[in-house]
């Protein structure tokens, strides 16, 4: 049976009906807000390619996090910009490192906010690579030791969750073992499992000053052409103990989010990354698109594909539009 019996427009006639039959509901409750923290006090340094996003010193970061929490955003994810970078990314393992200081301040002022810590070396290394460089290669197994140590240091400083984004093989298992050995068996791992070698990270690298000095990240991040491989990566991470898995970037990879949603039973996060944010923001500033509409449409699409958690630079603005 078809038209005229079926008239899909019947359910689109009024906003009340559309709302009644709406399949996907967006809420600030599923947002995590990415934030950059840097040394100093009273620093609020706008990131040129990500308007409305800043490098915050710890004192002002706390206020920004309280504002996010008051808008109903349950979680933030922190990225550190250390005072000094070196070849091994030492700041990541320093109890007084930038993210660890931010964690302690946040746990004091906003104990109920979920503070997730990005766990990768590229923000901390002088060469901008995600691991220990040997010659022109990134040494996987040497990097694992540092990542495991950094995870423990983050947990000691109060991290509610650690989020390895390095894409080294075997890191989830090593991080789980290191956390458990130090009594942090309750700290979950949110693994960046299907993380593609993407051009969409451009603005982030400006923000964190983490552009690799030579080469690129294609020897560890995934080839954007691959779909089955993403499911393999996710399966490995779950086997190794990941509590939540992530697909990143989000919009170019809605197919991966949808497949992962069907295939796995763990919560799925998706990261609407810097480049996704910036291209919406830039077109809106030119008056070419409706910013608010596209913000909500893009987030709804990510949710509809199957993401339980969305990391987004729009978290605060979207939360304001959605209400609580
Ligand atoms: C660290 C990391 C990156 C992002 C999140 N964690 C950069 C990269 O892999 O180059 C990108 C986030 C964004 O673009 O918003 N490895």
PDB file of C-alpha atoms in Angstrom, residues 167-172 191-196 219-223 226-242 245-247 255-257 259-261 263-264 266 268:
ATOM      1  CA  UNK A 167      46.928   5.456  18.664  1.00  0.00           C
ATOM      2  CA  UNK A 168      49.932   3.421  19.801  1.00  0.00           C
ATOM      3  CA  UNK A 169      49.235  -0.332  19.648  1.00  0.00           C
ATOM      4  CA  UNK A 170      48.493  -1.916  23.002  1.00  0.00           C
ATOM      5  CA  UNK A 171      48.178   1.269  24.989  1.00  0.00           C
ATOM      6  CA  UNK A 172      44.790   0.590  26.516  1.00  0.00           C
ATOM      7  CA  UNK A 191      39.841   5.222  24.248  1.00  0.00           C
ATOM      8  CA  UNK A 192      40.191   7.200  21.042  1.00  0.00           C
ATOM      9  CA  UNK A 193      39.849   3.882  19.220  1.00  0.00           C
ATOM     10  CA  UNK A 194      38.931   4.787  15.649  1.00  0.00           C
ATOM     11  CA  UNK A 195      41.022   7.887  15.253  1.00  0.00           C
ATOM     12  CA  UNK A 196      41.716   8.828  11.665  1.00  0.00           C
ATOM     13  CA  UNK A 219      52.052   5.721  10.760  1.00  0.00           C
ATOM     14  CA  UNK A 220      49.752   5.485  13.769  1.00  0.00           C
ATOM     15  CA  UNK A 221      46.447   7.240  13.052  1.00  0.00           C
ATOM     16  CA  UNK A 222      44.083   5.432  10.694  1.00  0.00           C
ATOM     17  CA  UNK A 223      43.746   5.822   6.959  1.00  0.00           C
ATOM     18  CA  UNK A 226      39.264   2.294   5.965  1.00  0.00           C
ATOM     19  CA  UNK A 227      36.076   1.089   7.601  1.00  0.00           C
ATOM     20  CA  UNK A 228      36.690  -2.532   8.652  1.00  0.00           C
ATOM     21  CA  UNK A 229      39.941  -1.499  10.269  1.00  0.00           C
ATOM     22  CA  UNK A 230      38.032   0.906  12.544  1.00  0.00           C
ATOM     23  CA  UNK A 231      35.963  -1.986  13.862  1.00  0.00           C
ATOM     24  CA  UNK A 232      39.132  -3.997  14.467  1.00  0.00           C
ATOM     25  CA  UNK A 233      40.703  -1.122  16.384  1.00  0.00           C
ATOM     26  CA  UNK A 234      37.577  -0.743  18.511  1.00  0.00           C
ATOM     27  CA  UNK A 235      37.453  -4.490  19.191  1.00  0.00           C
ATOM     28  CA  UNK A 236      41.112  -4.512  20.300  1.00  0.00           C
ATOM     29  CA  UNK A 237      40.553  -1.592  22.646  1.00  0.00           C
ATOM     30  CA  UNK A 238      37.498  -3.209  24.236  1.00  0.00           C
ATOM     31  CA  UNK A 239      39.442  -6.455  24.687  1.00  0.00           C
ATOM     32  CA  UNK A 240      42.242  -4.511  26.346  1.00  0.00           C
ATOM     33  CA  UNK A 241      39.810  -2.900  28.763  1.00  0.00           C
ATOM     34  CA  UNK A 242      38.421   0.295  27.213  1.00  0.00           C
ATOM     35  CA  UNK A 245      35.336   3.924  22.721  1.00  0.00           C
ATOM     36  CA  UNK A 246      35.570   6.955  20.501  1.00  0.00           C
ATOM     37  CA  UNK A 247      35.262   7.679  16.814  1.00  0.00           C
ATOM     38  CA  UNK A 255      29.180   5.389   9.039  1.00  0.00           C
ATOM     39  CA  UNK A 256      31.754   4.196  11.573  1.00  0.00           C
ATOM     40  CA  UNK A 257      29.692   5.478  14.506  1.00  0.00           C
ATOM     41  CA  UNK A 259      28.454   0.411  12.575  1.00  0.00           C
ATOM     42  CA  UNK A 260      30.133   0.551  15.972  1.00  0.00           C
ATOM     43  CA  UNK A 261      26.769   1.226  17.614  1.00  0.00           C
ATOM     44  CA  UNK A 263      28.400  -4.139  16.721  1.00  0.00           C
ATOM     45  CA  UNK A 264      29.505  -3.196  20.250  1.00  0.00           C
ATOM     46  CA  UNK A 266      29.982  -0.260  25.251  1.00  0.00           C
ATOM     47  CA  UNK A 268      30.329   5.256  22.140  1.00  0.00           C
TER      48      UNK A 268
END
